[in-house]
Short mmCIF file of C-alpha atoms in Angstrom, two decimals:
data_model
loop_
_atom_site.label_atom_id
_atom_site.label_comp_id
_atom_site.label_asym_id
_atom_site.label_seq_id
_atom_site.Cartn_x
_atom_site.Cartn_y
_atom_site.Cartn_z
CA UNK W 86 -6.05 -33.13 24.46
CA UNK W 87 -4.27 -31.42 27.30
CA UNK W 88 -6.20 -29.55 29.90
CA UNK W 89 -5.94 -25.76 30.26
CA UNK W 90 -5.31 -23.45 27.34
CA UNK W 91 -6.68 -25.11 24.22
CA UNK W 92 -4.16 -26.03 21.57
CA UNK W 93 -4.74 -25.23 17.91
CA UNK W 94 -2.94 -26.74 14.94
CA UNK W 95 0.77 -26.00 14.75
CA UNK W 96 0.72 -25.72 18.54
CA UNK W 97 -0.79 -22.24 18.47
CA UNK W 98 -2.00 -21.33 21.93
CA UNK W 99 -5.21 -19.42 21.66
CA UNK W 100 -5.41 -16.50 24.01
CA UNK W 101 -9.02 -16.09 25.09
CA UNK W 102 -8.91 -12.29 25.12
CA UNK W 103 -6.43 -11.30 22.44
CA UNK W 104 -7.78 -13.43 19.63
CA UNK W 105 -9.71 -11.46 17.04
CA UNK W 106 -10.57 -12.88 13.66
CA UNK W 107 -8.86 -10.76 11.10
CA UNK W 108 -11.10 -11.45 8.16
CA UNK W 109 -14.25 -9.99 9.70
CA UNK W 110 -13.05 -6.38 10.09
CA UNK W 111 -14.01 -5.45 6.54
CA UNK W 112 -17.66 -6.13 7.20
CA UNK W 113 -18.39 -3.55 9.83
CA UNK W 114 -21.74 -1.78 9.46
CA UNK W 115 -21.19 1.64 7.91
CA UNK W 116 -23.80 4.37 7.94
CA UNK W 117 -24.68 5.60 4.46
CA UNK W 118 -24.54 9.17 5.77
CA UNK W 119 -20.87 8.70 6.59
CA UNK W 120 -20.19 7.58 3.04
CA UNK W 121 -22.12 10.57 1.72
CA UNK W 122 -19.99 12.91 3.82
CA UNK W 123 -16.79 11.30 2.59
CA UNK W 124 -18.00 11.78 -0.97
CA UNK W 125 -18.35 15.49 -0.23
CA UNK W 126 -14.74 15.65 0.96
CA UNK W 127 -15.45 15.86 4.69
CA UNK W 128 -12.12 15.22 6.42
CA UNK W 129 -13.72 14.18 9.72
CA UNK W 130 -15.86 11.62 7.96
CA UNK W 131 -12.84 10.36 6.08
CA UNK W 132 -11.02 9.98 9.38
CA UNK W 133 -13.96 7.98 10.78
CA UNK W 134 -13.77 5.74 7.74
CA UNK W 135 -10.03 5.40 8.23
CA UNK W 136 -10.45 4.50 11.90
CA UNK W 137 -12.98 1.84 10.94
CA UNK W 138 -11.02 0.20 8.15
CA UNK W 139 -7.35 1.01 8.67
CA UNK W 140 -6.91 -2.03 10.94
CA UNK W 141 -8.26 -4.57 8.45
CA UNK W 142 -6.49 -2.87 5.54
CA UNK W 143 -3.15 -2.71 7.33
CA UNK W 144 -3.48 -6.28 8.56
CA UNK W 145 -4.23 -7.51 5.07
CA UNK W 146 -1.30 -5.52 3.72
CA UNK W 147 0.97 -6.75 6.49
CA UNK W 148 0.10 -10.36 5.73
CA UNK W 149 0.52 -9.99 1.99
CA UNK W 150 3.68 -7.91 2.03
CA UNK W 151 6.99 -8.67 3.64
CA UNK W 152 7.73 -5.49 5.54
CA UNK W 153 6.03 -2.84 7.60
CA UNK W 154 7.16 -0.17 5.13
CA UNK W 155 5.42 -1.95 2.27
CA UNK W 156 2.29 -2.43 4.36
CA UNK W 157 2.27 1.28 5.20
CA UNK W 158 2.56 2.13 1.54
CA UNK W 159 -0.38 -0.13 0.76
CA UNK W 160 -2.37 1.49 3.57
CA UNK W 161 -1.67 4.98 2.25
CA UNK W 162 -2.35 4.10 -1.36
CA UNK W 163 -5.56 2.29 -0.45
CA UNK W 164 -7.04 5.24 1.41
CA UNK W 165 -5.98 7.71 -1.24
CA UNK W 166 -7.63 5.49 -3.82
CA UNK W 167 -10.76 5.43 -1.65
CA UNK W 168 -10.68 9.23 -1.57
CA UNK W 169 -10.27 9.36 -5.34
CA UNK W 170 -12.90 6.77 -6.20
CA UNK W 171 -15.55 6.87 -3.52
CA UNK W 172 -17.87 8.92 -5.69
CA UNK W 173 -17.99 5.94 -8.00
CA UNK W 174 -19.08 3.67 -5.16
CA UNK W 175 -22.83 3.16 -5.67
CA UNK W 176 -23.48 1.06 -2.60
CA UNK W 177 -24.38 -2.03 -4.63
CA UNK W 178 -22.22 -4.18 -2.37
CA UNK W 179 -20.68 -3.80 1.07
CA UNK W 180 -18.34 -0.85 1.42
CA UNK W 181 -15.86 -3.09 3.26
CA UNK W 182 -15.75 -5.55 0.39
CA UNK W 183 -15.03 -2.67 -1.98
CA UNK W 184 -12.26 -1.38 0.27
CA UNK W 185 -10.82 -4.85 0.63
CA UNK W 186 -10.74 -5.22 -3.13
CA UNK W 187 -8.78 -1.98 -3.41
CA UNK W 188 -6.36 -3.09 -0.68
CA UNK W 189 -5.70 -6.40 -2.39
CA UNK W 190 -5.15 -4.67 -5.69
CA UNK W 191 -2.71 -2.19 -4.15
CA UNK W 192 -0.82 -4.91 -2.31
CA UNK W 193 -0.48 -7.10 -5.40
CA UNK W 194 0.59 -4.10 -7.46
CA UNK W 195 3.31 -3.38 -4.94
CA UNK W 196 4.46 -7.00 -4.92
CA UNK W 197 4.55 -7.04 -8.71
CA UNK W 198 6.51 -3.80 -8.72
CA UNK W 199 9.00 -5.31 -6.30
CA UNK W 200 9.42 -8.15 -8.77
CA UNK W 201 9.90 -5.61 -11.52
CA UNK W 202 11.25 -7.04 -14.68
CA UNK W 203 9.04 -10.09 -14.80
CA UNK W 204 5.90 -8.32 -13.64
CA UNK W 205 4.81 -11.61 -12.09
CA UNK W 206 4.80 -12.68 -8.51
CA UNK W 207 7.25 -15.24 -7.27
CA UNK W 208 5.26 -18.34 -6.55
CA UNK W 209 7.76 -21.13 -6.20
CA UNK W 210 11.21 -20.17 -5.02
CA UNK W 211 11.84 -19.67 -1.35
CA UNK W 212 14.79 -17.47 -0.52
CA UNK W 213 15.95 -18.16 3.04
CA UNK W 214 18.04 -14.98 3.06
CA UNK W 215 14.89 -12.95 2.59
CA UNK W 216 13.67 -13.75 6.10
CA UNK W 217 16.87 -13.04 7.98
CA UNK W 218 16.33 -10.17 10.35
CA UNK W 219 12.57 -10.18 9.98
CA UNK W 220 10.75 -8.91 13.01
CA UNK W 221 7.73 -10.65 14.41
CA UNK W 222 4.57 -9.15 13.01
CA UNK W 223 2.74 -8.64 16.28
CA UNK W 224 3.45 -8.48 19.99
CA UNK W 225 4.88 -11.62 21.53
CA UNK W 226 2.69 -11.66 24.61
CA UNK W 227 0.40 -14.39 23.34
CA UNK W 228 3.11 -17.02 23.03
CA UNK W 229 5.94 -18.07 20.76
CA UNK W 230 3.79 -20.43 18.74
CA UNK W 231 1.73 -17.65 17.20
CA UNK W 232 4.84 -15.72 16.28
CA UNK W 233 6.08 -18.93 14.72
CA UNK W 234 3.01 -19.15 12.52
CA UNK W 235 3.43 -15.51 11.51
CA UNK W 236 7.07 -16.09 10.65
CA UNK W 237 6.21 -19.20 8.68
CA UNK W 238 3.63 -17.19 6.77
CA UNK W 239 6.23 -14.58 5.96
CA UNK W 240 8.60 -17.25 4.70
CA UNK W 241 6.18 -18.32 2.01
CA UNK W 242 6.78 -16.98 -1.49
CA UNK W 243 4.72 -13.86 -2.23
CA UNK W 244 2.03 -15.45 -4.37
CA UNK W 245 1.69 -18.51 -2.16
CA UNK W 246 1.34 -16.37 0.94
CA UNK W 247 -1.19 -14.10 -0.74
CA UNK W 248 -3.29 -17.00 -1.97
CA UNK W 249 -3.49 -18.79 1.37
CA UNK W 250 -4.35 -15.55 3.16
CA UNK W 251 -6.96 -14.43 0.65
CA UNK W 252 -8.57 -17.85 0.49
CA UNK W 253 -8.42 -19.13 4.05
CA UNK W 254 -8.77 -15.87 5.95
CA UNK W 255 -10.47 -13.36 3.67
CA UNK W 256 -12.73 -15.94 2.10
CA UNK W 257 -11.91 -15.28 -1.55
CA UNK W 258 -12.95 -18.06 -3.89
CA UNK W 259 -10.40 -19.59 -6.27
CA UNK W 260 -12.16 -17.82 -9.13
CA UNK W 261 -11.80 -14.46 -7.39
CA UNK W 262 -8.14 -15.09 -6.63
CA UNK W 263 -7.58 -16.13 -10.23
CA UNK W 264 -9.11 -12.85 -11.33
CA UNK W 265 -6.97 -10.59 -9.14
CA UNK W 266 -3.82 -12.48 -10.09
CA UNK W 267 -4.71 -12.71 -13.76
CA UNK W 268 -4.16 -16.46 -13.53
CA UNK W 269 -6.28 -19.59 -13.62
CA UNK W 270 -8.22 -21.14 -10.76
CA UNK W 271 -5.81 -24.08 -10.94
CA UNK W 272 -2.99 -21.70 -10.09
CA UNK W 273 -4.87 -20.62 -6.97
CA UNK W 274 -5.61 -24.20 -5.94
CA UNK W 275 -2.03 -25.33 -6.39
CA UNK W 276 -0.68 -22.36 -4.43
CA UNK W 277 -3.11 -23.07 -1.60
CA UNK W 278 -2.06 -26.67 -1.49
CA UNK W 279 1.61 -25.69 -1.53
CA UNK W 280 1.08 -23.21 1.26
CA UNK W 281 -0.48 -25.79 3.55
CA UNK W 282 2.22 -28.32 2.79
CA UNK W 283 4.98 -25.84 3.55
CA UNK W 284 3.43 -24.37 6.66
CA UNK W 285 2.95 -27.81 8.07
CA UNK W 286 6.43 -29.00 7.21
CA UNK W 287 8.09 -25.93 8.72
CA UNK W 288 6.00 -25.72 11.84
CA UNK W 289 5.77 -29.45 12.28
CA UNK W 290 9.56 -29.63 12.10
CA UNK W 291 9.77 -27.39 15.14
CA UNK W 292 7.66 -29.66 17.26
CA UNK W 293 4.58 -27.50 17.06
CA UNK W 294 2.46 -30.23 15.59
CA UNK W 295 3.18 -32.92 18.13
CA UNK W 296 -0.37 -32.63 19.36
CA UNK W 297 -1.60 -33.56 15.95
CA UNK W 298 0.51 -36.70 15.95
CA UNK W 299 -0.81 -37.55 19.41
CA UNK W 300 -4.30 -37.66 18.04
CA UNK W 301 -3.28 -39.63 14.96
CA UNK W 302 -3.53 -36.77 12.48
CA UNK W 303 -0.22 -37.27 10.73
CA UNK W 304 -1.72 -39.30 7.94
CA UNK W 305 -1.72 -36.45 5.48
CA UNK W 306 1.91 -35.64 6.14
CA UNK W 307 2.87 -39.26 5.76
CA UNK W 308 0.92 -39.52 2.57
CA UNK W 309 2.82 -36.63 1.07
CA UNK L 105 -6.38 -44.68 -2.96
CA UNK L 106 -6.50 -41.54 -0.85
CA UNK L 107 -7.47 -38.21 -2.40
CA UNK L 108 -4.67 -35.68 -2.89
CA UNK L 109 -4.36 -32.47 -0.88
CA UNK L 110 -6.09 -30.33 -3.53
CA UNK L 111 -9.12 -32.59 -3.36
CA UNK L 112 -9.17 -32.58 0.43
CA UNK L 113 -8.91 -28.78 0.51
CA UNK L 114 -11.81 -28.58 -1.91
CA UNK L 115 -13.84 -30.86 0.33
CA UNK L 116 -12.92 -28.78 3.36
CA UNK L 117 -14.26 -25.74 1.52
CA UNK L 118 -17.46 -27.53 0.56
CA UNK L 119 -16.52 -28.08 -3.09
CA UNK L 120 -15.40 -31.69 -3.07
CA UNK L 121 -16.58 -34.22 -5.61
CA UNK L 122 -19.05 -36.95 -4.66
CA UNK L 123 -16.35 -39.58 -5.09
CA UNK L 124 -13.96 -37.87 -2.70
CA UNK L 125 -16.74 -37.24 -0.21
CA UNK L 126 -17.72 -40.89 -0.31
CA UNK L 127 -14.12 -41.98 0.28
CA UNK L 128 -13.59 -39.59 3.16
CA UNK L 129 -16.75 -40.71 4.92
CA UNK L 130 -15.27 -44.15 5.21
CA UNK L 131 -11.63 -43.18 5.79
CA UNK L 132 -10.56 -42.14 9.24
CA UNK L 133 -7.17 -40.85 8.06
CA UNK L 134 -8.72 -38.54 5.48
CA UNK L 135 -11.31 -37.26 7.93
CA UNK L 136 -8.50 -36.44 10.33
CA UNK L 137 -6.62 -34.75 7.52
CA UNK L 138 -9.57 -32.54 6.65
CA UNK L 139 -10.02 -31.67 10.29
CA UNK L 140 -6.38 -30.62 10.43
CA UNK L 141 -6.78 -28.44 7.35
CA UNK L 142 -9.83 -26.88 8.92
CA UNK L 143 -7.92 -26.14 12.09
CA UNK L 144 -5.02 -24.71 10.10
CA UNK L 145 -7.46 -22.26 8.56
CA UNK L 146 -8.77 -21.39 12.00
CA UNK L 147 -5.24 -20.80 13.24
CA UNK L 148 -4.63 -18.34 10.41
CA UNK L 149 -7.93 -16.59 11.08
CA UNK L 150 -7.07 -16.41 14.77
CA UNK L 151 -3.97 -14.31 14.12
CA UNK L 152 -4.66 -10.88 15.56
CA UNK L 153 -5.07 -7.66 13.64
CA UNK L 154 -1.94 -5.57 13.15
CA UNK L 155 -2.50 -2.01 14.43
CA UNK L 156 -1.56 0.54 11.76
CA UNK L 157 1.09 3.12 12.70
CA UNK L 158 -0.54 6.29 13.97
CA UNK L 159 1.61 8.45 11.72
CA UNK L 160 -0.06 6.94 8.65
CA UNK L 161 -3.26 8.84 9.25
CA UNK L 162 -1.40 12.15 9.35
CA UNK L 163 0.19 11.46 5.97
CA UNK L 164 -3.10 10.35 4.46
CA UNK L 165 -4.91 13.36 5.90
CA UNK L 166 -2.36 15.76 4.41
CA UNK L 167 -2.68 14.18 1.01
CA UNK L 168 -6.49 13.99 1.24
CA UNK L 169 -6.71 17.66 2.18
CA UNK L 170 -4.29 18.59 -0.60
CA UNK L 171 -6.44 16.79 -3.15
CA UNK L 172 -9.60 18.39 -1.87
CA UNK L 173 -7.99 21.84 -1.94
CA UNK L 174 -6.82 21.65 -5.54
CA UNK L 175 -9.91 23.13 -7.24
CA UNK L 176 -9.89 26.03 -4.82
CA UNK L 177 -6.19 26.51 -5.44
CA UNK L 178 -6.77 26.70 -9.16
CA UNK L 179 -9.29 29.48 -8.65
CA UNK L 180 -6.95 31.23 -6.26
CA UNK L 181 -4.14 30.72 -8.73
CA UNK L 182 -6.09 32.40 -11.51
CA UNK L 183 -6.95 35.25 -9.20
CA UNK L 184 -3.32 35.53 -8.11
CA UNK L 185 -2.14 35.49 -11.69
CA UNK L 186 -4.62 38.22 -12.63
CA UNK L 187 -3.51 40.30 -9.67
CA UNK L 188 0.12 39.73 -10.61
CA UNK L 189 -0.55 40.77 -14.18
CA UNK L 190 -2.42 43.87 -13.05
CA UNK L 191 0.29 44.87 -10.61
CA UNK L 192 2.96 44.31 -13.27
CA UNK L 193 0.97 46.42 -15.67
CA UNK L 194 0.64 49.10 -13.02
CA UNK L 195 4.37 49.07 -12.36
CA UNK L 196 5.14 49.20 -16.05
CA UNK L 197 2.66 52.01 -16.46
CA UNK L 198 4.20 53.92 -13.59
CA UNK L 199 7.81 53.36 -14.53
CA UNK L 200 7.11 53.18 -18.25
CA UNK L 201 10.14 54.64 -19.97
CA UNK L 202 12.61 53.33 -17.37
CA UNK L 203 11.60 49.69 -17.78
CA UNK L 204 11.46 50.15 -21.47
CA UNK L 205 15.05 51.32 -21.35
CA UNK L 206 16.11 48.43 -19.15
CA UNK L 207 14.48 45.94 -21.47
CA UNK L 208 16.04 47.45 -24.52
CA UNK L 209 19.44 47.30 -22.90
CA UNK L 210 19.21 43.83 -21.38
CA UNK L 211 16.83 42.15 -23.81
CA UNK L 212 19.30 39.47 -24.94
CA UNK L 213 20.46 38.86 -21.38
CA UNK L 214 16.87 38.48 -20.24
CA UNK L 215 16.14 35.99 -22.99
CA UNK L 216 19.26 33.99 -22.20
CA UNK L 217 18.47 33.99 -18.48
CA UNK L 218 14.96 32.68 -19.12
CA UNK L 219 16.32 30.01 -21.43
CA UNK L 220 18.84 28.87 -18.82
CA UNK L 221 16.27 28.87 -16.07
CA UNK L 222 13.79 27.04 -18.28
CA UNK L 223 16.43 24.43 -19.06
CA UNK L 224 17.27 24.00 -15.37
CA UNK L 225 13.57 23.70 -14.69
CA UNK L 226 13.23 20.88 -17.22
CA UNK L 227 16.19 19.03 -15.73
CA UNK L 228 14.68 19.20 -12.28
CA UNK L 229 11.33 18.01 -13.56
CA UNK L 230 13.02 15.04 -15.17
CA UNK L 231 14.62 14.23 -11.85
CA UNK L 232 11.24 14.41 -10.16
CA UNK L 233 9.49 12.36 -12.82
CA UNK L 234 11.89 9.45 -12.98
CA UNK L 235 10.54 8.22 -9.67
CA UNK L 236 13.90 7.30 -8.16
CA UNK L 237 13.69 10.02 -5.54
CA UNK L 238 10.28 9.39 -4.15
CA UNK L 239 10.32 7.67 -0.82
CA UNK L 240 7.52 5.09 -0.66
CA UNK L 241 6.45 6.28 2.76
CA UNK L 242 6.42 9.99 3.53
CA UNK L 243 6.49 11.52 6.95
CA UNK L 244 3.74 14.05 7.67
CA UNK L 245 6.25 16.88 7.53
CA UNK L 246 7.61 15.70 4.16
CA UNK L 247 4.12 15.28 2.76
CA UNK L 248 3.05 18.73 3.94
CA UNK L 249 6.17 20.36 2.53
CA UNK L 250 5.78 18.60 -0.81
CA UNK L 251 2.14 19.62 -1.09
CA UNK L 252 3.03 23.21 -0.26
CA UNK L 253 5.84 23.33 -2.81
CA UNK L 254 3.70 21.75 -5.53
CA UNK L 255 0.96 24.27 -4.86
CA UNK L 256 3.37 27.17 -5.13
CA UNK L 257 4.83 25.82 -8.35
CA UNK L 258 1.31 25.51 -9.75
CA UNK L 259 0.69 29.18 -8.95
CA UNK L 260 3.87 30.20 -10.72
CA UNK L 261 2.97 28.08 -13.73
CA UNK L 262 -0.32 29.90 -13.97
CA UNK L 263 1.44 33.23 -13.77
CA UNK L 264 3.93 32.20 -16.47
CA UNK L 265 1.13 30.92 -18.68
CA UNK L 266 -0.62 34.27 -18.39
CA UNK L 267 2.46 36.36 -19.08
CA UNK L 268 1.74 38.95 -21.76
CA UNK L 269 3.69 38.89 -25.00
CA UNK L 270 6.04 36.35 -26.45
CA UNK L 271 9.35 37.94 -25.56
CA UNK L 272 10.60 37.22 -22.01
CA UNK L 273 10.88 40.19 -19.72
CA UNK L 274 12.27 40.85 -16.24
CA UNK L 275 9.08 39.54 -14.71
CA UNK L 276 9.48 36.29 -16.59
CA UNK L 277 13.03 35.97 -15.27
CA UNK L 278 11.76 36.42 -11.74
CA UNK L 279 9.01 33.83 -12.21
CA UNK L 280 11.34 31.26 -13.78
CA UNK L 281 13.89 31.89 -11.09
CA UNK L 282 11.27 31.24 -8.42
CA UNK L 283 10.14 28.12 -10.25
CA UNK L 284 13.67 26.67 -10.32
CA UNK L 285 14.12 27.50 -6.67
CA UNK L 286 10.90 25.73 -5.73
CA UNK L 287 11.69 22.70 -7.89
CA UNK L 288 15.10 22.59 -6.24
CA UNK L 289 13.41 22.53 -2.84
CA UNK L 290 10.99 19.85 -4.05
CA UNK L 291 13.82 17.58 -5.17
CA UNK L 292 15.48 18.05 -1.80
CA UNK L 293 12.21 17.36 0.03
CA UNK L 294 11.96 14.08 -1.84
CA UNK L 295 15.38 13.00 -0.76
CA UNK L 296 17.46 14.20 -3.71
CA UNK L 297 20.39 16.58 -3.84
CA UNK L 298 20.75 19.65 -5.98
CA UNK L 299 23.84 21.76 -6.28
CA UNK L 300 24.25 25.15 -7.82
CA UNK L 301 26.83 25.43 -10.57
CA UNK L 302 26.10 28.59 -12.46
CA UNK L 303 22.69 27.15 -13.31
CA UNK L 304 20.95 24.84 -10.89
CA UNK L 305 21.57 21.19 -11.75
CA UNK L 306 20.58 17.91 -10.25
CA UNK L 307 23.34 15.59 -9.16
CA UNK L 308 23.71 12.26 -7.37
CA UNK L 309 20.05 11.70 -7.74
CA UNK L 310 20.36 7.96 -8.17
CA UNK L 311 22.04 7.71 -4.81
CA UNK L 312 18.78 9.00 -3.46
CA UNK L 313 20.05 10.68 -0.32
CA UNK L 314 21.72 13.76 0.96
CA UNK L 315 25.47 13.44 0.99
#
C-alpha cells in the first residue's frame, strides 16, 4: 500500500474531510413533537423535516435515476407524499426508514414510467449512447477517481444500479429489494452480482484497480 | 472449485453457506475476493451526499401550502358563492323588468353562448388531463400560478354549481367565460398553447411549448 492518502477499491481516493456515508442520513434522530407539528400542517415544521431529509432523499434519487431533473421530481413527489401520508405514520418504526421507503417507491415508479410500455425496469441492456453528455454527479474536488465511480454507477442499467445501491449502501436485504421490485430474491442477487462485475470491469479497465492487482486481488476477475 | 460471485457476495453479507465459508477459510484467493467486494461496498458508501437544489424547497412549500389551504378555500368558496348568489338576486331584484326583458330577447343566444363556452371548457380540461403538458419539475413561480388558477377555477365551479334554475342566464355566461379564460391561462402556465378562434381552442399541445 502506498503511503499518504489511502486508496480504496477502484482507485478511489478517500478525502478525509469530504467523505460522508450516504446511507446513514435517513436515520437521524427526529423529535416526536416535530412530527406532531407536521401532522397539523405546520409549514415551519415541514421545512425542518425537509432540511433534515432532503439530502438523503435527493442523494438516493440521484443515484437511482439518471438525471438531476428526475431526481428533483422524486424529491418533490416524496415530500408531497410525506405531507399527504404523515398522519398515517404511527411511529412504529423510524421516520427515516419510512421516508426512505417512500423515496424508493417514487424513484422506481419514475423509472418504470420512463420505461413505459413494458412497465418493467431495464435490467440487462446497456446503452452507451445514454451516458453521452452526462455530467458528473458531484463536485470534482475530491479527485477524478470518485467521479469515475459515479459515472460507472450511472452507466449501469436502471434495475442493476438500483439494486446495488439499495443493497450495498442503503442496506436493503434481497427480500426487501424483491418486494419493492415485485420480483424474486434471485433477481436481486443476480443484479447485485452483475453490478459488481460490471463496475469492476469498467473501472479496472481504466487502471483504477491496479492497486488491487498489486496486492494479488485479481483472482475474482480472473475467475470470471 | 471456487464459489461463484453470488456465493461470495452472500458470504460478504453474512449469509454464506457453511460449505462456502469452509472453502474461503482455506482459500487465499477467495478471501482476497471477499475483501475486494467489501471494499467496493465501502467505496459506494463513501460517495458523498448530493445537495438538493435550493429551488426544490420553494416548489414543495407552495404545493404543501396549497394542499393545506384547500379546506379553507372550500369554505371561502361556499361563502363567495352565497355572496355571489345574493348579489345577483339583489341586482335582479333591483333591475327586475329590465333583465327579464334582456333574457327574453337573448335567451337563445345566452344558451348557445353557454354551450360554446362549456364545450371549450371541456376541451381545455381534456388538454390538462392528458398529462402531456405537465412539466415534471415546476419552478416556484409556475407552481404558485398554477395553484392560484386552480383555486380560482374551483371558486367558479362552486358558483356555477349553485346557480339558480336550469336555464342559463347572463350570469352563467359570465361565469363560464371566466372559467374558460382561467383554464386557458392554466394550459399556458403548464407549457401549452391556446389560440382564440371564435371559441377558445387548444392547439399544438403535443408539441408542449410556446411557439
